[in-house]
CSV table of C-alpha atoms and ligand atoms in Angstrom, one decimal:
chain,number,residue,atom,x,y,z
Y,229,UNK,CA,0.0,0.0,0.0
Y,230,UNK,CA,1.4,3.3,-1.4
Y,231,UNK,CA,0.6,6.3,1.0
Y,232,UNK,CA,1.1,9.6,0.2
Y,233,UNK,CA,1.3,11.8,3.9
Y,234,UNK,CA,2.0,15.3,4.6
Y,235,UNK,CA,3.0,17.4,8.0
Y,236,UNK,CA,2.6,20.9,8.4
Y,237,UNK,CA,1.8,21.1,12.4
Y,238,UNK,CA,5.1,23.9,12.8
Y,239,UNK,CA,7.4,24.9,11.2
Y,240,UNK,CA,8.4,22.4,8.0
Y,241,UNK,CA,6.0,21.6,4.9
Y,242,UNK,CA,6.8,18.2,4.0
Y,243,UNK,CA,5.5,15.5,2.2
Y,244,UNK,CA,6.4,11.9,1.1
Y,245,UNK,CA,5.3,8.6,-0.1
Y,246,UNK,CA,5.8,5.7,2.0
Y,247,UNK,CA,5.4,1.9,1.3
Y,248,UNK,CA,3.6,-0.3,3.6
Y,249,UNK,CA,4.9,1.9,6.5
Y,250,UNK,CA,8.2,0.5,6.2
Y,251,UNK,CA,9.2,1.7,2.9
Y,252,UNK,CA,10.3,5.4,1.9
Y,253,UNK,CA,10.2,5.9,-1.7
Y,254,UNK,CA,10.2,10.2,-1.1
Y,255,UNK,CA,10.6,12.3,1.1
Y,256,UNK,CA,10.7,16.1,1.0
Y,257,UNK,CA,11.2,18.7,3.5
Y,258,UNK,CA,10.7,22.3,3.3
Y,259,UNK,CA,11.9,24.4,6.4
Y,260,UNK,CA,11.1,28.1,7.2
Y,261,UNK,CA,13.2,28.1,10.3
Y,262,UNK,CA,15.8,31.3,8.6
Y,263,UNK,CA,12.7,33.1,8.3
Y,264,UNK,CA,11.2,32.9,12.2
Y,265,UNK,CA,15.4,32.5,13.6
Y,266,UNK,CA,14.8,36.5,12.7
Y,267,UNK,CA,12.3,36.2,15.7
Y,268,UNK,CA,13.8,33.8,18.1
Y,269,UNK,CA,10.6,31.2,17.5
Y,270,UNK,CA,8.1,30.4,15.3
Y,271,UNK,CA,6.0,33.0,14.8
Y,272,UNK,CA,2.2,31.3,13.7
Y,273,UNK,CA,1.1,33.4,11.2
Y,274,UNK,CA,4.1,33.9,9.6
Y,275,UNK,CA,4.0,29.9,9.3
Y,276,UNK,CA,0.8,29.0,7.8
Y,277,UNK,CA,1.7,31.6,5.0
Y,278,UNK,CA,4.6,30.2,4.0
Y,279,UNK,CA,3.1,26.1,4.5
Y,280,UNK,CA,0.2,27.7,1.8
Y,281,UNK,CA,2.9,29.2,-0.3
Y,282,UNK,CA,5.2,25.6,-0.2
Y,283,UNK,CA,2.6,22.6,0.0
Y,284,UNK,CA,1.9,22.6,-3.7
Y,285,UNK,CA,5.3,22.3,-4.5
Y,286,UNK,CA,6.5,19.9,-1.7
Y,287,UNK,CA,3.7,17.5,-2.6
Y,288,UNK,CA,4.2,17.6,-6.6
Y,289,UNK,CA,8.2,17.2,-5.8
Y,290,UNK,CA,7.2,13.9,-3.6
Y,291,UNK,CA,5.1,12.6,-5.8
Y,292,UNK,CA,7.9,13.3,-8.6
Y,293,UNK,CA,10.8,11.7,-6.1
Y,294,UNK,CA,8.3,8.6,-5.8
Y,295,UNK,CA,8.1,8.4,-9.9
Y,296,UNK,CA,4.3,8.4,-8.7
Y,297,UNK,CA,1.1,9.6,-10.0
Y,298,UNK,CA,-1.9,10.3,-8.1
Y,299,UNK,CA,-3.0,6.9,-9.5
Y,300,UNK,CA,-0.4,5.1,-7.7
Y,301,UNK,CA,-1.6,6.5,-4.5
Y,302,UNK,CA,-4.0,4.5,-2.4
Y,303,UNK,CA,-4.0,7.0,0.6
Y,304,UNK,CA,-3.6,10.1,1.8
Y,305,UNK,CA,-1.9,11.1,5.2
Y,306,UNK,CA,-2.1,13.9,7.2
Y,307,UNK,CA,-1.2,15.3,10.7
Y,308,UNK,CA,-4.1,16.7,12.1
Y,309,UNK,CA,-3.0,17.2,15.8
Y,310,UNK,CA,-1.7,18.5,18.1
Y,311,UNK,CA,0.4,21.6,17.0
Y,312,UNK,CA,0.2,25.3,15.3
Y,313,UNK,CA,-3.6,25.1,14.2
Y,314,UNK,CA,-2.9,27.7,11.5
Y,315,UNK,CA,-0.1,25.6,10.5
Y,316,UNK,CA,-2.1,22.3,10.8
Y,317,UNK,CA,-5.3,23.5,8.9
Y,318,UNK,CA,-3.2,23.8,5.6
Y,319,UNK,CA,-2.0,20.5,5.5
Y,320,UNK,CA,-5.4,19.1,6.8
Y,321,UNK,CA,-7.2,21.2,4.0
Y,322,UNK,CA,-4.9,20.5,1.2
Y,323,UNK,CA,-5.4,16.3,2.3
Y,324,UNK,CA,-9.2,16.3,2.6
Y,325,UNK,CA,-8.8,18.4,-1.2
Y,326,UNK,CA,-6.5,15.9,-2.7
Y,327,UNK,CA,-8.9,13.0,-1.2
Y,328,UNK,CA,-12.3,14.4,-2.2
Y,329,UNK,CA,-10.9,14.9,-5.7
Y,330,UNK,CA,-8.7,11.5,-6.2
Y,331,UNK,CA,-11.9,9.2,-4.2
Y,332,UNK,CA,-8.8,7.8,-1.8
Y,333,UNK,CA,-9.1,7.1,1.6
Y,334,UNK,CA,-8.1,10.1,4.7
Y,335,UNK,CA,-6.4,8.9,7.3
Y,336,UNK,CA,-5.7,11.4,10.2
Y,337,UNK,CA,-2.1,11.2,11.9
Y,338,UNK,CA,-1.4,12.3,15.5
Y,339,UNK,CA,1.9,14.0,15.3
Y,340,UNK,CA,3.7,12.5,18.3
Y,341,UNK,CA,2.3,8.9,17.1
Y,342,UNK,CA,4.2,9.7,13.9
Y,343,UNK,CA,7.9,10.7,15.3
Y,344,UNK,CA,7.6,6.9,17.4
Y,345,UNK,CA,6.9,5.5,14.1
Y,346,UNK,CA,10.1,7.2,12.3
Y,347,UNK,CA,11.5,4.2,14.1
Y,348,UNK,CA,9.8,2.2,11.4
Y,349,UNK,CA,11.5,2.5,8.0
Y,350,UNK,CA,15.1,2.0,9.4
Y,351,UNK,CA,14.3,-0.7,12.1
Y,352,UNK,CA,12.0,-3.1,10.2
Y,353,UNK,CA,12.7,-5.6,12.9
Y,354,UNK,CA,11.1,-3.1,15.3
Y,355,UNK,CA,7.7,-3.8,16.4
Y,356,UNK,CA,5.4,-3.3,19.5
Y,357,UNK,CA,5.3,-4.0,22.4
Y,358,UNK,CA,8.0,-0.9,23.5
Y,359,UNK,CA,8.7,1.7,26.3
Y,360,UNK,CA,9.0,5.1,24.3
Y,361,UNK,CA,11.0,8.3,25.1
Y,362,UNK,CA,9.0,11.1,23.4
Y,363,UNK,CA,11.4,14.3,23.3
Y,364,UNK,CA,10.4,17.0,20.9
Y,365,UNK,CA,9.9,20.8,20.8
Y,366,UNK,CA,6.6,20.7,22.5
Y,367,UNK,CA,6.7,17.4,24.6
Y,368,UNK,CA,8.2,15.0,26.5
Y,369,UNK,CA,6.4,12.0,27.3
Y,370,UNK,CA,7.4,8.3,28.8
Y,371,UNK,CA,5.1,6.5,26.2
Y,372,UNK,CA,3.9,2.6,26.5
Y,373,UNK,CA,3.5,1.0,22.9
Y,374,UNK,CA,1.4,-1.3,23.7
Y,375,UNK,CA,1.0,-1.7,20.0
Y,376,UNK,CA,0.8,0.4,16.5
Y,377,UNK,CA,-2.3,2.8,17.7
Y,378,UNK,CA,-2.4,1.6,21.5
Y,379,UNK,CA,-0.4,4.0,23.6
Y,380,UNK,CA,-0.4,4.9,26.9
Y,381,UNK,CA,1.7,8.1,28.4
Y,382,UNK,CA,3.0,7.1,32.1
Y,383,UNK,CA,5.1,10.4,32.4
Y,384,UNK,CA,5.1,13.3,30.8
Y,385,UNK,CA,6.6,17.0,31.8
Y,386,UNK,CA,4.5,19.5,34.4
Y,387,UNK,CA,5.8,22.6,32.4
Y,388,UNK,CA,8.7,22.8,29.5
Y,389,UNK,CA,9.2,20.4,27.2
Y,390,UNK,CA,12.8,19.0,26.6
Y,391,UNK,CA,13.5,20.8,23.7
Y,392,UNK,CA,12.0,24.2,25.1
Y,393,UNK,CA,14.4,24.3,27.9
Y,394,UNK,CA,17.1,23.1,25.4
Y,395,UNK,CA,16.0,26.2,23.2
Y,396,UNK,CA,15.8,28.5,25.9
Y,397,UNK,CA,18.8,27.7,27.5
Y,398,UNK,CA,20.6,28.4,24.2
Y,399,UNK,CA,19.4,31.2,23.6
Y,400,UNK,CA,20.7,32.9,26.9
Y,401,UNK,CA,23.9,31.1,25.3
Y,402,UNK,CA,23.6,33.3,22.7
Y,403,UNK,CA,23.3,30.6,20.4
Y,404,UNK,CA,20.3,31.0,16.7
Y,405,UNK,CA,17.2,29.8,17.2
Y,406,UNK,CA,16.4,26.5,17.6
Y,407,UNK,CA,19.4,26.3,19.7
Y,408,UNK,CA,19.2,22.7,20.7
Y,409,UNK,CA,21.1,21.1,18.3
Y,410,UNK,CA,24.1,24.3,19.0
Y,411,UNK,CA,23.6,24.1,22.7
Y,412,UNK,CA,24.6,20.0,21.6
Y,413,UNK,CA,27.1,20.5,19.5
Y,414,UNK,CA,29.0,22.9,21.8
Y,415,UNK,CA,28.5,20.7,24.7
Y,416,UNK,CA,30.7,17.7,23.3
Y,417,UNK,CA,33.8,20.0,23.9
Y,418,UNK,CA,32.7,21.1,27.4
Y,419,UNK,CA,33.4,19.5,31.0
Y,420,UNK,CA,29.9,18.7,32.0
Y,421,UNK,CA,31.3,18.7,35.6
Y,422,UNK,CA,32.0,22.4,35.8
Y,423,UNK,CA,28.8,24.0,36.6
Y,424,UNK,CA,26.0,22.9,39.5
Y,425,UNK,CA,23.0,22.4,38.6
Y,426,UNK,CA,19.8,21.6,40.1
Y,427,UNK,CA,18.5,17.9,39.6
Y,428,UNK,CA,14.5,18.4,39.1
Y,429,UNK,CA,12.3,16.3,40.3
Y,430,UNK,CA,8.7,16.2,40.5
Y,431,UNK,CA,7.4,14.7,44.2
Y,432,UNK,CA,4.3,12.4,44.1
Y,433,UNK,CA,5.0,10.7,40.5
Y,434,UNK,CA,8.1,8.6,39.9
Y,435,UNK,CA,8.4,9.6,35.5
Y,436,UNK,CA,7.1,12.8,35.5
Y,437,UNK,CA,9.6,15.4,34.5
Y,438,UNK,CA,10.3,19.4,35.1
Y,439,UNK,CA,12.6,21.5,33.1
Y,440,UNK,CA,11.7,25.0,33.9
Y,441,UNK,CA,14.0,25.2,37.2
Y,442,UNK,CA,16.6,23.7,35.9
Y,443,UNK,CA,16.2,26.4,32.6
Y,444,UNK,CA,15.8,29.5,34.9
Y,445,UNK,CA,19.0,27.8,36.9
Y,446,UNK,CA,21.2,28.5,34.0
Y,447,UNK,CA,19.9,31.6,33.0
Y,448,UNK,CA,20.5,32.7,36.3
Y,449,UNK,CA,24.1,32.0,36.3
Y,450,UNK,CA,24.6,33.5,32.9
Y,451,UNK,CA,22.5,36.5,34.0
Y,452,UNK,CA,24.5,37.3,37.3
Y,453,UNK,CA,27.7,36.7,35.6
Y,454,UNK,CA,27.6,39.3,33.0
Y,455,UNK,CA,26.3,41.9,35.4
Y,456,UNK,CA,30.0,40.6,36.7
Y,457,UNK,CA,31.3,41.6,33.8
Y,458,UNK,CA,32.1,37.9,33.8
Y,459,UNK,CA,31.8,35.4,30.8
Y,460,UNK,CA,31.2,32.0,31.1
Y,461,UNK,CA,32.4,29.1,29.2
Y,462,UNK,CA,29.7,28.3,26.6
Y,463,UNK,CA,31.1,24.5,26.3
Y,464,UNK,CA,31.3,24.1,29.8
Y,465,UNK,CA,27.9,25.2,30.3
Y,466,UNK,CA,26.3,24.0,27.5
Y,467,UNK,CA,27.6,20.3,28.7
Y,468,UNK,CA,26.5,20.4,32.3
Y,469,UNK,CA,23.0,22.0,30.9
Y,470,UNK,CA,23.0,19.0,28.8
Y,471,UNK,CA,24.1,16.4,31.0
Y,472,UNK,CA,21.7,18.0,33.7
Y,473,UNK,CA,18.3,17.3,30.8
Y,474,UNK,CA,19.6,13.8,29.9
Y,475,UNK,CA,20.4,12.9,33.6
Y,476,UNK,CA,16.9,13.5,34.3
Y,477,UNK,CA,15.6,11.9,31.1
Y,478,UNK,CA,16.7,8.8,31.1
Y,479,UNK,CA,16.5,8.5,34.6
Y,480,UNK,CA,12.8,8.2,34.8
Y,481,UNK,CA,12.7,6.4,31.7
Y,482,UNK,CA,15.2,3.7,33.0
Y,483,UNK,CA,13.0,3.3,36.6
Y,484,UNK,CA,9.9,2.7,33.7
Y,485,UNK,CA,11.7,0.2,32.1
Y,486,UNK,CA,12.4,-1.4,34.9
Y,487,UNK,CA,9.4,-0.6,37.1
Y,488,UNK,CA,6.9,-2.3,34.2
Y,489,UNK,CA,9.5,-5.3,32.4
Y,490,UNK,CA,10.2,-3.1,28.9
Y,491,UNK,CA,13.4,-4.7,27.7
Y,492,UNK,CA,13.2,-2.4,24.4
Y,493,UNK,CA,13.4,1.3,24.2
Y,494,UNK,CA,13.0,3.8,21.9
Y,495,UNK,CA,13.7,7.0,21.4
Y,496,UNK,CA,11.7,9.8,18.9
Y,497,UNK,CA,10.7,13.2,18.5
Y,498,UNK,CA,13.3,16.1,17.6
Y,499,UNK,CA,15.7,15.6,21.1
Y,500,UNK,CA,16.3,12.0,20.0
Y,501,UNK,CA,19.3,13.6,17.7
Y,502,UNK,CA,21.2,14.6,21.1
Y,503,UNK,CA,24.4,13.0,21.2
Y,504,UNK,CA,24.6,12.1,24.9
Y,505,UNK,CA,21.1,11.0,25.0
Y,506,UNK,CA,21.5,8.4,22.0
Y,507,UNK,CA,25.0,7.1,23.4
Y,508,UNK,CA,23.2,7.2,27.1
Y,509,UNK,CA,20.5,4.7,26.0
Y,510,UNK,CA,22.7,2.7,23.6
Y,511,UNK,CA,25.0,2.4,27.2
Y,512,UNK,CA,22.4,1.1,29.0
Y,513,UNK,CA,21.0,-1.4,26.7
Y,514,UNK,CA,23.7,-2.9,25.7
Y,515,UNK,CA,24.8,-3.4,29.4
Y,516,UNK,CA,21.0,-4.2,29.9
Y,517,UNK,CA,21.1,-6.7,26.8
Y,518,UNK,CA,18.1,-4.9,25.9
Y,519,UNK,CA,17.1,-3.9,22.7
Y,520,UNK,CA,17.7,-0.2,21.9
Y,521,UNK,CA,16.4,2.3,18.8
Y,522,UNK,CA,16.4,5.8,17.8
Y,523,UNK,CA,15.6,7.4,14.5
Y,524,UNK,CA,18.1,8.1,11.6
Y,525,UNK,CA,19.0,11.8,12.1
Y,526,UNK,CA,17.3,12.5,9.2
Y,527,UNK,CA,13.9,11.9,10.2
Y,528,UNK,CA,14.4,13.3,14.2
Y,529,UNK,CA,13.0,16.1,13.2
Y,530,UNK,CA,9.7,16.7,11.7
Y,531,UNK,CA,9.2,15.4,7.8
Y,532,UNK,CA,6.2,13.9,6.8
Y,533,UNK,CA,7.9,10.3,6.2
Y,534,UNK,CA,6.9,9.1,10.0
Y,535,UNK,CA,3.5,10.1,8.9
Y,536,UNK,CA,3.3,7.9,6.2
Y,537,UNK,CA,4.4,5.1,8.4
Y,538,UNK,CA,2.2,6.2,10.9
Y,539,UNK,CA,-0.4,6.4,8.4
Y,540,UNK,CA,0.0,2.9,7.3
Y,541,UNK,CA,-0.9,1.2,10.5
Y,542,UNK,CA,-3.5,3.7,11.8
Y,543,UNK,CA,-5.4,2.7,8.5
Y,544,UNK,CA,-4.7,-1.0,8.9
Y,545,UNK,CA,-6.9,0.0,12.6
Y,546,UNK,CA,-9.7,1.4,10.4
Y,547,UNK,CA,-9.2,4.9,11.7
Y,548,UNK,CA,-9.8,7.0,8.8
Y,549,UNK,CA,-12.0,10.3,8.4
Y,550,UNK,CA,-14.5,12.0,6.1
Y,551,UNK,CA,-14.4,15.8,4.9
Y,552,UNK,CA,-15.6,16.7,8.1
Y,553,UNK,CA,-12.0,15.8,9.4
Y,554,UNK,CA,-10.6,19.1,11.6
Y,555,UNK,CA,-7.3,19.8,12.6
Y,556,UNK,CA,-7.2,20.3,16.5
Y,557,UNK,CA,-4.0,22.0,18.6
Y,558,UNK,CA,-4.2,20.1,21.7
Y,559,UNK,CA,-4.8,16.2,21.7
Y,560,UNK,CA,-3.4,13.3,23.7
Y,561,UNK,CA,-1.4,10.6,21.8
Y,562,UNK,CA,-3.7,8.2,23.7
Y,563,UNK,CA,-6.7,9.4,21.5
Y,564,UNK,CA,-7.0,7.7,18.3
Y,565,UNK,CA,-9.0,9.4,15.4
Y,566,UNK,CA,-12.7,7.7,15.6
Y,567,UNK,CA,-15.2,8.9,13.2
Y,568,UNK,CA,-19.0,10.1,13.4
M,1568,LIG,O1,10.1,17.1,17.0
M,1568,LIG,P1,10.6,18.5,16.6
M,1568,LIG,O2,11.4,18.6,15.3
M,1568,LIG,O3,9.5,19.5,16.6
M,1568,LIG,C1,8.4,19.4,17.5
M,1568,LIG,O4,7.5,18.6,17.3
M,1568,LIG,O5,8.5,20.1,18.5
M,1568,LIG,O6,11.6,19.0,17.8
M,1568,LIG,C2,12.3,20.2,17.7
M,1568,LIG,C3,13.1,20.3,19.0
M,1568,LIG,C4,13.7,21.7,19.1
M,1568,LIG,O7,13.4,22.2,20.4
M,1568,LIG,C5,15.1,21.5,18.9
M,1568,LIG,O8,16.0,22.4,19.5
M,1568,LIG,C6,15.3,20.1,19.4
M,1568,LIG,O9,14.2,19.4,19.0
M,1568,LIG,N1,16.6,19.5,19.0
M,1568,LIG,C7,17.6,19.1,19.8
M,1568,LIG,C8,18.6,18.6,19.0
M,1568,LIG,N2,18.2,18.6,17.7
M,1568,LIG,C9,16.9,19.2,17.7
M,1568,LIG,N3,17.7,19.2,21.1
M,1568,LIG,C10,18.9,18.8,21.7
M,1568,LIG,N4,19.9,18.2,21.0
M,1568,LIG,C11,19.8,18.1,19.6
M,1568,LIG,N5,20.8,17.6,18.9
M,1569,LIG,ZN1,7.7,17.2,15.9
């Protein structure tokens, strides 16, 4: 089965056609983030003008990538939740168009759903049952595949999500916007043992995270040292910052795995290209003996691949929508899409 998928929940128009969920045959991504690294974050409107401006394009170039037709189609994929609803309603619009007018079936993609199944295409040997780390711009969840559309979150963050505090952190670094993957790179010539930072933890649930302490921590020390007329090592502190996030990441995550029997983890969403936090949960499988995955760099980030392999087994569960289908900012990965 042949779908074609598209993502536009932030800040990337993409589009691809994916084989049997395992298979990518294209896969095109069109990023705006120059244009909102002017502003130091996305700024909505400015998005869902330029996903109008680029879906025709990225589609017709997928379709093109695939050697595809329309005919060769027989689906459409789209993320319809949660994200930038501006953002979101283009994609959503432009699938329920291409559907009404081709006569092939809509299936509606939850974005988080999608980034566990960018797993998919590489590790074809990966199936469910799995503990997942969800770590992206706008979560960061402790997920339970208990299969393809059956998840269950177990721990998720009370205020910033990974990647925020990442972002935020670099950018009192002084580093562009989205400054996670700088505040990364930086870090693997830094002595994470230089700087103290706080160890958060949220009392009363055992996987629930908090970033927003730890964040403020570092702004803190950056803030009082320039009124010192003092500057601090960006390495240094870009490597305790990071060891600080991953400390805390894979610490709950770990206690999951143990706590409920997972032997195989996986990692997803945009965060799952940090360096320590791959090598952190290669480490512990492979002392574990446990089976360990994270997502080709390539497909970390948001691209509209992981929806087609999303797609693929979310129609295989019969959830697929009409032209009523809406796109809706807020939504728990727990929800599948169920019809009227
Ligand atoms: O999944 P994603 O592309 O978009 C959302 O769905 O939010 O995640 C984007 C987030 C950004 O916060 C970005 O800074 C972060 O992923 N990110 C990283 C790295 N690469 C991207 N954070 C830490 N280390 C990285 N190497
Ligand atoms: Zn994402």
């Amino acid at each position: 089965m042949r779908i074609l998928s598209i993502e536009s929940s932030c800040d990337e128009t993409a589009a691809a056609v994916v084989e049997d969920g395992r298979k990518i045959l294209s896969s095109v991504v069109a990023t705006q983030i120059s244009e909102h690294r002017l502003y130091g974050g996305v700024v909505p409107e400015i998005a869902s003008r330029r996903h109008c401006e680029a879906i025709n394009g990225v589609v017709e170039q997928a379709l093109m990538d695939a050697s595809a037709g329309l005919c060769d189609i027989d689906a459409i994929a789209v993320t319809y939740a949660p994200g930038l609803i501006g953002a979101l309603l283009v994609g959503v619009n432009f699938a329920k168009g291409l559907a009404l007018a081709t006569g092939k079936p809509l299936i509606p993609v939850h974005h988080l759903r999608s980034h566990i199944a960018s797993n998919y295409p590489q590790h074809t040997e990966l199936e469910p049952p799995f503990l997942c780390l969800v770590v992206s711009g706008g979560h960061s969840h402790i997920v339970e595949v208990k299969d393809y559309t059956d998840m269950k979150v177990i721990g998720r963050t009370r205020d910033d999500a990974a990647g925020e505090a990442f972002d935020k952190a670099a950018r009192s670094m002084g580093m562009p916007y989205p400054g996670g993957i700088f505040l990364d790179k930086a870090a693997e010539n830094g002595d994470p043992q230089s700087f103290t930072l706080p160890h958060p933890r949220v009392d009363g649930s055992a996987y629930d995270y908090s970033f927003s302490g730890l964040k403020t921590a570092v702004i803190n020390q950056i803030h009082n040292a320039s009124q010192k007329g003092i500057e601090l090592p960006t390495d240094d502190l870009a490597a305790s910052f990071r060891k600080a996030v991953v400390d805390s990441l894979t610490e709950n995550f770990f206690r999951a795995a143990e706590d409920l029997g997972y032997k195989k983890l996986v990692l997803a969403g945009g965060v799952s290209a940090n360096r320590l936090l791959r090598r952190r949960v290669q480490d512990y499988c492979d002392k574990k003996g446990y089976e360990c995955y994270y997502p080709p760099l390539s497909l970390c980030g948001d691209n509209a691949a992981m929806v087609g392999s999303q797609g693929y087994y979310e129609f295989l569960s019969g959830h697929t929508a009409g032209s009523d289908l809406n796109a809706r900012p807020t939504l728990s990965i727990e929800q599948s899409y169920l019809s009227n």
